[in-house]
Short mmCIF file of C-alpha atoms in Angstrom, two decimals:
data_model
loop_
_atom_site.label_atom_id
_atom_site.label_comp_id
_atom_site.label_asym_id
_atom_site.label_seq_id
_atom_site.Cartn_x
_atom_site.Cartn_y
_atom_site.Cartn_z
CA UNK A 390 96.32 103.11 91.27
CA UNK A 391 94.53 100.70 89.11
CA UNK A 392 90.69 99.59 90.36
CA UNK A 393 89.84 95.78 90.36
CA UNK A 394 86.15 95.37 89.36
CA UNK A 395 84.91 91.94 90.59
CA UNK A 396 81.55 90.45 88.91
CA UNK A 397 78.94 89.74 89.89
CA UNK A 398 78.98 91.26 94.34
CA UNK A 399 76.68 88.55 94.65
CA UNK A 400 76.92 84.78 92.75
CA UNK A 401 74.26 82.26 93.96
CA UNK A 402 74.62 78.64 92.73
CA UNK A 403 73.78 75.05 93.81
CA UNK A 404 76.50 72.63 94.94
CA UNK A 405 77.59 70.86 91.79
CA UNK A 406 77.09 73.93 89.71
CA UNK A 407 80.38 75.60 88.24
CA UNK A 408 80.79 79.11 89.59
CA UNK A 409 82.36 81.66 87.21
CA UNK A 410 83.80 85.04 88.39
CA UNK A 411 85.57 87.82 86.73
CA UNK A 412 87.74 89.90 87.63
CA UNK A 413 88.33 93.95 85.60
CA UNK A 414 91.07 95.91 86.28
CA UNK A 415 91.09 99.34 85.07
CA UNK A 416 94.74 98.98 83.49
CA UNK A 417 97.08 96.46 82.43
CA UNK A 418 98.13 94.43 85.10
CA UNK A 419 100.23 91.46 83.02
CA UNK A 420 99.58 87.65 84.37
CA UNK A 421 100.46 90.11 88.10
CA UNK A 422 96.94 88.57 89.44
CA UNK A 423 95.92 86.51 92.39
CA UNK A 424 92.71 85.10 94.18
CA UNK A 425 91.34 84.93 97.52
CA UNK A 426 88.75 82.99 99.40
CA UNK A 427 87.55 84.42 102.18
CA UNK A 428 84.71 82.53 104.27
CA UNK A 429 83.80 84.19 107.96
CA UNK A 430 86.09 85.57 111.01
CA UNK A 431 88.46 84.15 109.49
CA UNK A 432 91.38 85.68 107.44
CA UNK A 433 91.44 85.45 103.26
CA UNK A 434 93.36 82.15 102.50
CA UNK A 435 95.28 82.72 99.16
CA UNK A 436 94.18 80.34 95.88
CA UNK A 437 95.61 81.71 93.06
CA UNK A 438 98.45 84.12 92.13
CA UNK A 439 100.00 84.84 88.83
CA UNK A 440 97.01 84.57 86.82
CA UNK A 441 97.08 80.51 86.42
CA UNK A 442 99.11 79.30 89.35
CA UNK A 443 97.65 77.46 92.43
CA UNK A 444 98.62 77.86 95.38
CA UNK A 445 99.68 75.15 97.47
CA UNK A 446 97.32 72.53 98.44
CA UNK A 447 94.00 74.44 96.69
CA UNK A 448 92.20 71.51 95.65
CA UNK A 449 91.93 70.91 91.45
CA UNK A 450 88.27 72.37 90.71
CA UNK A 451 89.68 75.98 91.39
CA UNK A 452 90.83 77.57 88.11
CA UNK A 453 91.73 81.30 87.02
CA UNK A 454 92.56 82.14 83.76
CA UNK A 455 93.23 86.23 81.68
CA UNK A 456 95.74 88.58 81.67
CA UNK A 457 95.88 91.94 80.73
CA UNK A 458 92.48 93.53 82.03
CA UNK A 459 89.88 90.67 82.53
CA UNK A 460 90.61 87.53 84.57
CA UNK A 461 88.47 84.93 85.32
CA UNK A 462 88.44 82.42 88.45
CA UNK A 463 86.61 79.08 87.75
CA UNK A 464 85.12 76.73 90.48
CA UNK A 465 84.13 74.04 88.97
CA UNK A 466 82.16 72.17 90.53
CA UNK A 467 80.48 73.66 93.66
CA UNK A 468 81.61 71.52 97.13
CA UNK A 469 79.46 72.99 100.44
CA UNK A 470 82.61 74.50 101.85
CA UNK A 471 83.33 76.43 98.90
CA UNK A 472 80.61 78.91 100.08
CA UNK A 473 82.39 82.26 100.36
CA UNK A 474 83.99 85.69 99.46
CA UNK A 475 86.23 86.01 97.16
CA UNK A 476 88.71 88.75 96.12
CA UNK A 477 90.39 89.38 93.43
CA UNK A 478 94.13 90.83 94.27
CA UNK A 479 96.38 92.89 91.72
CA UNK A 480 100.40 93.30 92.67
CA UNK A 481 101.33 95.02 88.55
CA UNK A 482 102.25 97.68 90.29
CA UNK A 483 101.89 100.63 93.44
CA UNK A 484 99.55 100.75 95.03
CA UNK A 485 98.07 96.45 95.64
CA UNK A 486 94.48 97.08 94.86
CA UNK A 487 92.07 94.71 95.88
CA UNK A 488 88.26 94.05 93.56
CA UNK A 489 86.09 94.98 96.07
CA UNK A 490 85.32 91.17 95.98
CA UNK A 491 82.18 88.34 95.11
CA UNK A 492 79.91 86.54 97.34
CA UNK A 493 79.45 82.70 96.80
CA UNK A 494 76.40 82.18 98.43
CA UNK A 495 74.55 78.69 98.50
CA UNK A 496 71.17 78.77 96.12
CA UNK B 381 104.41 75.18 109.82
CA UNK B 382 104.16 79.22 109.66
CA UNK B 383 102.21 81.16 112.81
CA UNK B 384 101.24 84.70 112.28
CA UNK B 385 99.91 86.18 114.88
CA UNK B 386 99.08 89.96 115.60
CA UNK B 387 98.72 91.72 119.20
CA UNK B 388 98.82 95.33 120.35
CA UNK B 389 94.43 95.66 118.58
CA UNK B 390 92.04 97.53 121.17
CA UNK B 391 90.04 100.83 121.43
CA UNK B 392 91.08 104.46 121.17
CA UNK B 393 89.87 107.97 121.10
CA UNK B 394 90.07 109.31 117.52
CA UNK B 395 93.29 111.49 117.27
CA UNK B 396 94.94 108.74 119.14
CA UNK B 397 97.94 106.25 118.49
CA UNK B 398 97.80 102.22 118.29
CA UNK B 399 101.47 99.71 117.46
CA UNK B 400 100.25 96.89 116.36
CA UNK B 401 102.41 93.66 116.31
CA UNK B 402 102.29 90.30 114.62
CA UNK B 403 104.98 87.44 115.88
CA UNK B 404 105.98 85.53 113.34
CA UNK B 405 107.41 81.56 113.16
CA UNK B 406 107.87 78.41 111.22
CA UNK B 407 110.09 80.45 108.11
CA UNK B 408 113.35 82.26 107.49
CA UNK B 409 111.28 85.47 108.45
CA UNK B 410 114.54 88.07 107.70
CA UNK B 411 114.92 86.33 103.63
CA UNK B 412 110.69 87.23 103.12
CA UNK B 413 108.35 91.31 102.50
CA UNK B 414 105.49 91.25 105.29
CA UNK B 415 102.17 93.65 105.07
CA UNK B 416 99.76 94.64 106.95
CA UNK B 417 96.31 95.10 105.18
CA UNK B 418 92.70 95.98 106.77
CA UNK B 419 89.43 95.15 106.81
CA UNK B 420 86.84 97.15 108.53
CA UNK B 421 83.72 96.12 110.12
CA UNK B 422 80.85 94.34 106.78
CA UNK B 423 84.03 95.55 103.85
CA UNK B 424 86.86 94.91 101.08
CA UNK B 425 90.08 94.24 101.98
CA UNK B 426 92.90 97.30 101.52
CA UNK B 427 96.61 97.58 101.44
CA UNK B 428 98.20 99.49 104.13
CA UNK B 429 101.20 98.78 104.02
CA UNK B 430 104.89 96.54 103.27
CA UNK B 431 107.85 95.93 103.96
CA UNK B 432 111.29 94.21 103.00
CA UNK B 433 113.15 90.95 104.26
CA UNK B 434 115.78 93.46 105.05
CA UNK B 435 113.08 96.71 106.43
CA UNK B 436 115.19 98.98 103.92
CA UNK B 437 112.24 99.68 102.23
CA UNK B 438 108.91 100.05 102.29
CA UNK B 439 105.75 100.95 101.02
CA UNK B 440 102.38 102.77 102.18
CA UNK B 441 98.23 103.38 100.72
CA UNK B 442 97.66 107.20 99.83
CA UNK B 443 95.43 106.26 103.59
CA UNK B 444 97.67 106.08 105.52
CA UNK B 445 100.53 107.89 104.39
CA UNK B 446 102.68 110.19 106.95
CA UNK B 447 100.18 108.61 109.89
CA UNK B 448 101.58 104.94 109.90
CA UNK B 449 105.19 103.52 109.89
CA UNK B 450 105.79 100.82 109.14
CA UNK B 451 108.85 98.05 110.64
CA UNK B 452 110.12 95.06 111.91
CA UNK B 453 112.53 93.44 114.38
CA UNK B 454 113.73 90.78 112.46
CA UNK B 455 116.05 89.43 115.79
CA UNK B 456 113.31 89.04 117.46
CA UNK B 457 110.50 87.24 114.06
CA UNK B 458 108.16 90.29 115.10
CA UNK B 459 106.59 93.68 112.25
CA UNK B 460 105.12 96.52 113.97
CA UNK B 461 103.24 98.41 112.55
CA UNK B 462 102.76 101.92 114.46
CA UNK B 463 99.14 104.24 114.19
CA UNK B 464 99.20 107.03 114.97
CA UNK B 465 96.50 110.46 114.02
CA UNK B 466 93.61 107.55 114.07
CA UNK B 467 90.06 108.59 112.96
CA UNK B 468 86.79 105.98 112.57
CA UNK B 469 88.35 106.01 109.25
CA UNK B 470 91.25 103.30 110.72
CA UNK B 471 88.98 101.27 112.67
CA UNK B 472 89.77 97.75 111.09
CA UNK B 473 90.40 94.34 111.51
CA UNK B 474 94.50 94.47 110.75
CA UNK B 475 96.54 91.70 108.46
CA UNK B 476 99.55 90.52 108.76
CA UNK B 477 101.04 89.04 105.73
CA UNK B 478 104.25 87.32 104.62
CA UNK B 479 104.93 87.78 101.50
CA UNK B 480 105.19 84.49 98.92
CA UNK B 481 108.29 83.76 96.51
CA UNK B 482 106.75 86.05 94.65
CA UNK B 483 106.95 90.03 95.69
CA UNK B 484 103.51 90.90 96.17
CA UNK B 485 101.10 87.57 96.64
CA UNK B 486 100.02 87.06 100.25
CA UNK B 487 99.98 83.49 101.05
CA UNK B 488 100.02 83.68 105.00
CA UNK B 489 97.47 85.91 106.81
CA UNK B 490 97.69 85.86 110.52
CA UNK B 491 94.22 85.60 112.23
CA UNK B 492 94.06 89.58 112.14
CA UNK B 493 93.47 92.26 115.62
CA UNK B 494 91.09 94.66 115.81
CA UNK B 495 91.52 98.46 115.59
CA UNK B 496 88.44 100.53 116.68
CA UNK B 497 88.92 104.25 116.76
CA UNK B 498 85.58 106.16 118.94
CA UNK B 499 85.14 108.54 121.38
#
């Protein structure tokens, strides 16, 4: 199985700052990586698919990059509603796997 | 508007069974693969199973293979997950999720249904 390792586990930032979240795969997933946002007591929301494509309705401050084994989710200028847990997920192979999550908290 | 509504969760004893349902609306159900993803209390996301649009192909996580069965009724726009031989490790919120136009991406999610395995 492909293991996705996210870092850091927790990121403490202030509104207006730039956030950089990392996801590393145990083997190449090409560009087949997605990012999701989850707020408490809500289901996840798709943000980015295939490494760099924003899903419908996702603000331009969210961007994704990377290929192979190293990926980054960048939030350009944090809004109060961006503080949540973020997961990466690969669709390169079965089984589909998720990273363990990065909690983005208000500093 | 796409809507996914799960039901069927609850409290069950170890070794017992549950059948989860997910009623879908707002899209052509038979066109898209459907998935179950679970989340144990306070933990991360775990993919459980996928069924193709026709229902002819199914995929399972090793943790549930042989115990869980995914199926769908395209005439009723409903997805199912039959869960047998349940253990405490199966306690989780179970989400149904629709595949995006790109397979393996989950673009719409239900609110989830909690299944608790405990004596």
